[in-house]
Amino acid sequence: ELGFSRGNAGDPKLMALAHEAVELGFFQSIDLYSRQEVCPPEVMKLLFTKARAAEMKLKAHVGEFEGAEEIRRTVEVLDLDEVQHGIAAAESVEIMRWLSENQIQLNVCPTSNVMLDGVSELAAHPIRILFDNGVPVTINTDDLMIFGQSVSEEYRNLYQAGVFSAEELNDIRRASLTGFG
């Protein structure tokens, strides 16, 4: 995966390197990270258009701290396949319906969301609302070295907090391995 920080969007040399990296044909996906206010998605459109033409999977971090409409806007501008975090979508039935209808997968990192104050506590995590509204969700760890949680621990934590049953977690696991379509 080719990761690119929004904070580097204003650096012509780094942008040129990102374009070259896409052209190599080595990377299978691209992920735009850092907070949304650092750089609007429109600035990255050319790079993501090139990545789409190279048949890469397109992802971006959005909706952990921004509102639901920003998720939709970013998905539309960058033609995303997946959203990293995206938990703010739970604020809007309309956005959840749109994500579900368009099969836009949200890769959710519960412990990170709590530790970074995007969610008050695990038991109140909006992944439950997203799941109940048909939004494709996966359960992930954000950064093992920083947040100290493996994917298995994230599953266990959600179970122990009463967010999901074992059967529901298995359904999420299976769908994340085989695809949601």
PDB file of C-alpha atoms in Angstrom:
ATOM      1  CA  GLU A   1       0.000   0.000   0.000  1.00  0.00           C
ATOM      2  CA  LEU A   2       1.183   3.479  -0.857  1.00  0.00           C
ATOM      3  CA  GLY A   3       0.453   5.800   2.061  1.00  0.00           C
ATOM      4  CA  PHE A   4       0.446   9.540   1.544  1.00  0.00           C
ATOM      5  CA  SER A   5      -0.014  12.222   4.181  1.00  0.00           C
ATOM      6  CA  ARG A   6      -2.265  15.186   3.452  1.00  0.00           C
ATOM      7  CA  GLY A   7       0.467  17.277   5.041  1.00  0.00           C
ATOM      8  CA  ASN A   8       2.734  16.495   2.079  1.00  0.00           C
ATOM      9  CA  ALA A   9       0.260  17.627  -0.575  1.00  0.00           C
ATOM     10  CA  GLY A  10       1.888  21.052  -0.812  1.00  0.00           C
ATOM     11  CA  ASP A  11       5.344  19.627  -1.517  1.00  0.00           C
ATOM     12  CA  PRO A  12       5.785  19.344  -5.317  1.00  0.00           C
ATOM     13  CA  LYS A  13       8.695  16.924  -4.969  1.00  0.00           C
ATOM     14  CA  LEU A  14       6.750  14.529  -2.749  1.00  0.00           C
ATOM     15  CA  MET A  15       3.683  14.781  -4.976  1.00  0.00           C
ATOM     16  CA  ALA A  16       5.838  13.935  -8.004  1.00  0.00           C
ATOM     17  CA  LEU A  17       7.279  10.949  -6.135  1.00  0.00           C
ATOM     18  CA  ALA A  18       3.773   9.760  -5.249  1.00  0.00           C
ATOM     19  CA  HIS A  19       2.760   9.949  -8.929  1.00  0.00           C
ATOM     20  CA  GLU A  20       5.902   8.015  -9.885  1.00  0.00           C
ATOM     21  CA  ALA A  21       5.143   5.399  -7.231  1.00  0.00           C
ATOM     22  CA  VAL A  22       1.670   4.851  -8.695  1.00  0.00           C
ATOM     23  CA  GLU A  23       3.182   4.469 -12.163  1.00  0.00           C
ATOM     24  CA  LEU A  24       5.540   1.723 -10.938  1.00  0.00           C
ATOM     25  CA  GLY A  25       2.650  -0.720 -10.801  1.00  0.00           C
ATOM     26  CA  PHE A  26       4.026  -2.185  -7.577  1.00  0.00           C
ATOM     27  CA  PHE A  27       1.419  -0.880  -5.133  1.00  0.00           C
ATOM     28  CA  GLN A  28      -2.045  -2.417  -4.965  1.00  0.00           C
ATOM     29  CA  SER A  29      -3.688   0.338  -2.951  1.00  0.00           C
ATOM     30  CA  ILE A  30      -3.290   3.954  -1.908  1.00  0.00           C
ATOM     31  CA  ASP A  31      -4.274   5.516   1.410  1.00  0.00           C
ATOM     32  CA  LEU A  32      -4.528   9.208   2.186  1.00  0.00           C
ATOM     33  CA  TYR A  33      -3.982   9.883   5.865  1.00  0.00           C
ATOM     34  CA  SER A  34      -3.831  12.753   8.364  1.00  0.00           C
ATOM     35  CA  ARG A  35      -6.733  14.917   9.394  1.00  0.00           C
ATOM     36  CA  GLN A  36      -9.067  16.278   6.746  1.00  0.00           C
ATOM     37  CA  GLU A  37      -8.483  19.951   7.557  1.00  0.00           C
ATOM     38  CA  VAL A  38      -4.819  19.594   6.540  1.00  0.00           C
ATOM     39  CA  CYS A  39      -5.748  19.201   2.872  1.00  0.00           C
ATOM     40  CA  PRO A  40      -9.123  18.966   1.116  1.00  0.00           C
ATOM     41  CA  PRO A  41      -9.679  15.895  -1.074  1.00  0.00           C
ATOM     42  CA  GLU A  42      -9.810  17.996  -4.252  1.00  0.00           C
ATOM     43  CA  VAL A  43      -6.045  18.607  -3.948  1.00  0.00           C
ATOM     44  CA  MET A  44      -5.464  14.842  -4.208  1.00  0.00           C
ATOM     45  CA  LYS A  45      -7.884  14.132  -7.053  1.00  0.00           C
ATOM     46  CA  LEU A  46      -5.254  13.890  -9.797  1.00  0.00           C
ATOM     47  CA  LEU A  47      -3.180  11.372  -7.838  1.00  0.00           C
ATOM     48  CA  PHE A  48      -6.235   9.266  -7.012  1.00  0.00           C
ATOM     49  CA  THR A  49      -7.445   9.398 -10.629  1.00  0.00           C
ATOM     50  CA  LYS A  50      -4.054   8.046 -11.679  1.00  0.00           C
ATOM     51  CA  ALA A  51      -4.271   5.361  -8.978  1.00  0.00           C
ATOM     52  CA  ARG A  52      -7.759   4.351 -10.186  1.00  0.00           C
ATOM     53  CA  ALA A  53      -6.426   4.048 -13.754  1.00  0.00           C
ATOM     54  CA  ALA A  54      -3.678   1.809 -12.352  1.00  0.00           C
ATOM     55  CA  GLU A  55      -6.433  -0.360 -10.826  1.00  0.00           C
ATOM     56  CA  MET A  56      -5.355   0.350  -7.267  1.00  0.00           C
ATOM     57  CA  LYS A  57      -7.775   0.155  -4.336  1.00  0.00           C
ATOM     58  CA  LEU A  58      -8.468   3.715  -3.169  1.00  0.00           C
ATOM     59  CA  LYS A  59      -8.712   4.572   0.539  1.00  0.00           C
ATOM     60  CA  ALA A  60      -8.569   7.677   2.707  1.00  0.00           C
ATOM     61  CA  HIS A  61      -8.761   8.517   6.387  1.00  0.00           C
ATOM     62  CA  VAL A  62     -11.896  10.580   6.925  1.00  0.00           C
ATOM     63  CA  GLY A  63     -14.795  10.718   9.333  1.00  0.00           C
ATOM     64  CA  GLU A  64     -13.024  10.009  12.558  1.00  0.00           C
ATOM     65  CA  PHE A  65     -13.236  13.651  13.600  1.00  0.00           C
ATOM     66  CA  GLU A  66     -15.146  15.197  10.677  1.00  0.00           C
ATOM     67  CA  GLY A  67     -18.878  14.963  10.062  1.00  0.00           C
ATOM     68  CA  ALA A  68     -20.808  12.436   8.014  1.00  0.00           C
ATOM     69  CA  GLU A  69     -21.186  14.672   4.956  1.00  0.00           C
ATOM     70  CA  GLU A  70     -17.395  15.032   4.721  1.00  0.00           C
ATOM     71  CA  ILE A  71     -17.161  11.250   4.361  1.00  0.00           C
ATOM     72  CA  ARG A  72     -19.529  11.271   1.404  1.00  0.00           C
ATOM     73  CA  ARG A  73     -17.795  14.260  -0.183  1.00  0.00           C
ATOM     74  CA  THR A  74     -14.360  12.642   0.127  1.00  0.00           C
ATOM     75  CA  VAL A  75     -15.601   9.316  -1.251  1.00  0.00           C
ATOM     76  CA  GLU A  76     -17.167  11.091  -4.229  1.00  0.00           C
ATOM     77  CA  VAL A  77     -14.221  13.407  -4.961  1.00  0.00           C
ATOM     78  CA  LEU A  78     -11.580  10.669  -4.732  1.00  0.00           C
ATOM     79  CA  ASP A  79     -13.770   7.772  -5.976  1.00  0.00           C
ATOM     80  CA  LEU A  80     -12.854   5.763  -2.867  1.00  0.00           C
ATOM     81  CA  ASP A  81     -13.406   2.058  -2.404  1.00  0.00           C
ATOM     82  CA  GLU A  82     -12.865   2.172   1.346  1.00  0.00           C
ATOM     83  CA  VAL A  83     -12.776   4.675   4.187  1.00  0.00           C
ATOM     84  CA  GLN A  84     -10.353   4.428   7.068  1.00  0.00           C
ATOM     85  CA  HIS A  85     -12.396   5.059  10.234  1.00  0.00           C
ATOM     86  CA  GLY A  86     -15.546   6.781   8.908  1.00  0.00           C
ATOM     87  CA  ILE A  87     -17.335   6.494  12.243  1.00  0.00           C
ATOM     88  CA  ALA A  88     -18.994   9.911  11.877  1.00  0.00           C
ATOM     89  CA  ALA A  89     -21.247   8.316   9.251  1.00  0.00           C
ATOM     90  CA  ALA A  90     -23.321   7.038  12.193  1.00  0.00           C
ATOM     91  CA  GLU A  91     -24.552  10.638  12.659  1.00  0.00           C
ATOM     92  CA  SER A  92     -26.587  10.462   9.441  1.00  0.00           C
ATOM     93  CA  VAL A  93     -29.091   7.827   8.342  1.00  0.00           C
ATOM     94  CA  GLU A  94     -28.828   9.255   4.822  1.00  0.00           C
ATOM     95  CA  ILE A  95     -25.036   8.839   4.698  1.00  0.00           C
ATOM     96  CA  MET A  96     -25.215   5.328   6.160  1.00  0.00           C
ATOM     97  CA  ARG A  97     -27.804   4.379   3.541  1.00  0.00           C
ATOM     98  CA  TRP A  98     -25.594   5.856   0.814  1.00  0.00           C
ATOM     99  CA  LEU A  99     -22.513   3.957   2.070  1.00  0.00           C
ATOM    100  CA  SER A 100     -24.528   0.737   2.233  1.00  0.00           C
ATOM    101  CA  GLU A 101     -26.037   1.159  -1.241  1.00  0.00           C
ATOM    102  CA  ASN A 102     -22.614   1.932  -2.726  1.00  0.00           C
ATOM    103  CA  GLN A 103     -20.869  -0.799  -0.720  1.00  0.00           C
ATOM    104  CA  ILE A 104     -18.260   1.605   0.633  1.00  0.00           C
ATOM    105  CA  GLN A 105     -16.369  -0.293   3.298  1.00  0.00           C
ATOM    106  CA  LEU A 106     -15.409   1.410   6.562  1.00  0.00           C
ATOM    107  CA  ASN A 107     -12.225   0.068   8.151  1.00  0.00           C
ATOM    108  CA  VAL A 108     -12.858   0.839  11.810  1.00  0.00           C
ATOM    109  CA  CYS A 109     -10.198   0.937  14.536  1.00  0.00           C
ATOM    110  CA  PRO A 110     -12.153   0.908  17.822  1.00  0.00           C
ATOM    111  CA  THR A 111      -9.335   1.307  20.365  1.00  0.00           C
ATOM    112  CA  SER A 112      -7.769   4.126  18.380  1.00  0.00           C
ATOM    113  CA  ASN A 113     -11.149   5.867  18.163  1.00  0.00           C
ATOM    114  CA  VAL A 114     -11.485   5.731  21.966  1.00  0.00           C
ATOM    115  CA  MET A 115      -7.884   6.665  22.758  1.00  0.00           C
ATOM    116  CA  LEU A 116      -8.019   9.668  20.393  1.00  0.00           C
ATOM    117  CA  ASP A 117     -11.359  10.793  21.893  1.00  0.00           C
ATOM    118  CA  GLY A 118     -13.376  10.193  18.740  1.00  0.00           C
ATOM    119  CA  VAL A 119     -15.570   7.934  20.896  1.00  0.00           C
ATOM    120  CA  SER A 120     -16.150   8.265  24.652  1.00  0.00           C
ATOM    121  CA  GLU A 121     -15.964   4.542  25.436  1.00  0.00           C
ATOM    122  CA  LEU A 122     -15.890   1.244  23.599  1.00  0.00           C
ATOM    123  CA  ALA A 123     -19.399   0.241  24.722  1.00  0.00           C
ATOM    124  CA  ALA A 124     -20.761   3.356  22.952  1.00  0.00           C
ATOM    125  CA  HIS A 125     -18.774   2.847  19.749  1.00  0.00           C
ATOM    126  CA  PRO A 126     -20.804   3.791  16.632  1.00  0.00           C
ATOM    127  CA  ILE A 127     -19.635   0.669  14.765  1.00  0.00           C
ATOM    128  CA  ARG A 128     -22.797  -0.962  16.133  1.00  0.00           C
ATOM    129  CA  ILE A 129     -25.009   1.697  14.517  1.00  0.00           C
ATOM    130  CA  LEU A 130     -23.091   1.416  11.246  1.00  0.00           C
ATOM    131  CA  PHE A 131     -23.431  -2.388  11.239  1.00  0.00           C
ATOM    132  CA  ASP A 132     -27.151  -2.237  12.066  1.00  0.00           C
ATOM    133  CA  ASN A 133     -27.651   0.140   9.125  1.00  0.00           C
ATOM    134  CA  GLY A 134     -25.987  -2.198   6.635  1.00  0.00           C
ATOM    135  CA  VAL A 135     -22.727  -0.300   6.255  1.00  0.00           C
ATOM    136  CA  PRO A 136     -19.897  -2.716   5.409  1.00  0.00           C
ATOM    137  CA  VAL A 137     -17.461  -2.551   8.336  1.00  0.00           C
ATOM    138  CA  THR A 138     -14.191  -4.260   9.124  1.00  0.00           C
ATOM    139  CA  ILE A 139     -12.495  -4.323  12.515  1.00  0.00           C
ATOM    140  CA  ASN A 140      -8.858  -3.283  12.556  1.00  0.00           C
ATOM    141  CA  THR A 141      -5.996  -2.091  14.673  1.00  0.00           C
ATOM    142  CA  ASP A 142      -4.757   1.379  13.859  1.00  0.00           C
ATOM    143  CA  ASP A 143      -1.123   1.078  14.876  1.00  0.00           C
ATOM    144  CA  LEU A 144      -0.062  -1.816  17.087  1.00  0.00           C
ATOM    145  CA  MET A 145       2.999   0.026  18.392  1.00  0.00           C
ATOM    146  CA  ILE A 146       1.006   3.077  19.479  1.00  0.00           C
ATOM    147  CA  PHE A 147      -2.344   1.635  20.539  1.00  0.00           C
ATOM    148  CA  GLY A 148      -1.151  -1.780  21.759  1.00  0.00           C
ATOM    149  CA  GLN A 149      -4.029  -3.782  20.296  1.00  0.00           C
ATOM    150  CA  SER A 150      -3.935  -6.591  17.757  1.00  0.00           C
ATOM    151  CA  VAL A 151      -6.893  -7.261  15.480  1.00  0.00           C
ATOM    152  CA  SER A 152      -7.806 -10.267  17.631  1.00  0.00           C
ATOM    153  CA  GLU A 153      -7.813  -8.038  20.707  1.00  0.00           C
ATOM    154  CA  GLU A 154     -10.040  -5.512  18.929  1.00  0.00           C
ATOM    155  CA  TYR A 155     -12.572  -8.285  18.254  1.00  0.00           C
ATOM    156  CA  ARG A 156     -12.379  -9.492  21.857  1.00  0.00           C
ATOM    157  CA  ASN A 157     -12.738  -5.947  23.207  1.00  0.00           C
ATOM    158  CA  LEU A 158     -15.905  -5.329  21.177  1.00  0.00           C
ATOM    159  CA  TYR A 159     -17.321  -8.643  22.399  1.00  0.00           C
ATOM    160  CA  GLN A 160     -16.453  -7.967  26.038  1.00  0.00           C
ATOM    161  CA  ALA A 161     -17.923  -4.447  25.826  1.00  0.00           C
ATOM    162  CA  GLY A 162     -21.200  -5.947  24.587  1.00  0.00           C
ATOM    163  CA  VAL A 163     -21.041  -4.176  21.229  1.00  0.00           C
ATOM    164  CA  PHE A 164     -21.324  -7.395  19.193  1.00  0.00           C
ATOM    165  CA  SER A 165     -22.148 -11.035  19.781  1.00  0.00           C
ATOM    166  CA  ALA A 166     -19.653 -13.736  18.823  1.00  0.00           C
ATOM    167  CA  GLU A 167     -21.857 -14.598  15.823  1.00  0.00           C
ATOM    168  CA  GLU A 168     -21.943 -11.010  14.608  1.00  0.00           C
ATOM    169  CA  LEU A 169     -18.183 -10.689  14.969  1.00  0.00           C
ATOM    170  CA  ASN A 170     -17.759 -13.867  12.964  1.00  0.00           C
ATOM    171  CA  ASP A 171     -20.056 -12.455  10.269  1.00  0.00           C
ATOM    172  CA  ILE A 172     -17.922  -9.286  10.129  1.00  0.00           C
ATOM    173  CA  ARG A 173     -14.736 -11.370   9.992  1.00  0.00           C
ATOM    174  CA  ARG A 174     -16.076 -13.582   7.217  1.00  0.00           C
ATOM    175  CA  ALA A 175     -17.327 -10.629   5.162  1.00  0.00           C
ATOM    176  CA  SER A 176     -13.993  -8.826   5.546  1.00  0.00           C
ATOM    177  CA  LEU A 177     -12.209 -11.883   4.157  1.00  0.00           C
ATOM    178  CA  THR A 178     -14.575 -12.679   1.310  1.00  0.00           C
ATOM    179  CA  GLY A 179     -15.927  -9.271   0.361  1.00  0.00           C
ATOM    180  CA  PHE A 180     -19.193  -7.553   1.114  1.00  0.00           C
ATOM    181  CA  GLY A 181     -20.761  -7.565  -2.357  1.00  0.00           C
TER     182      GLY A 181
END
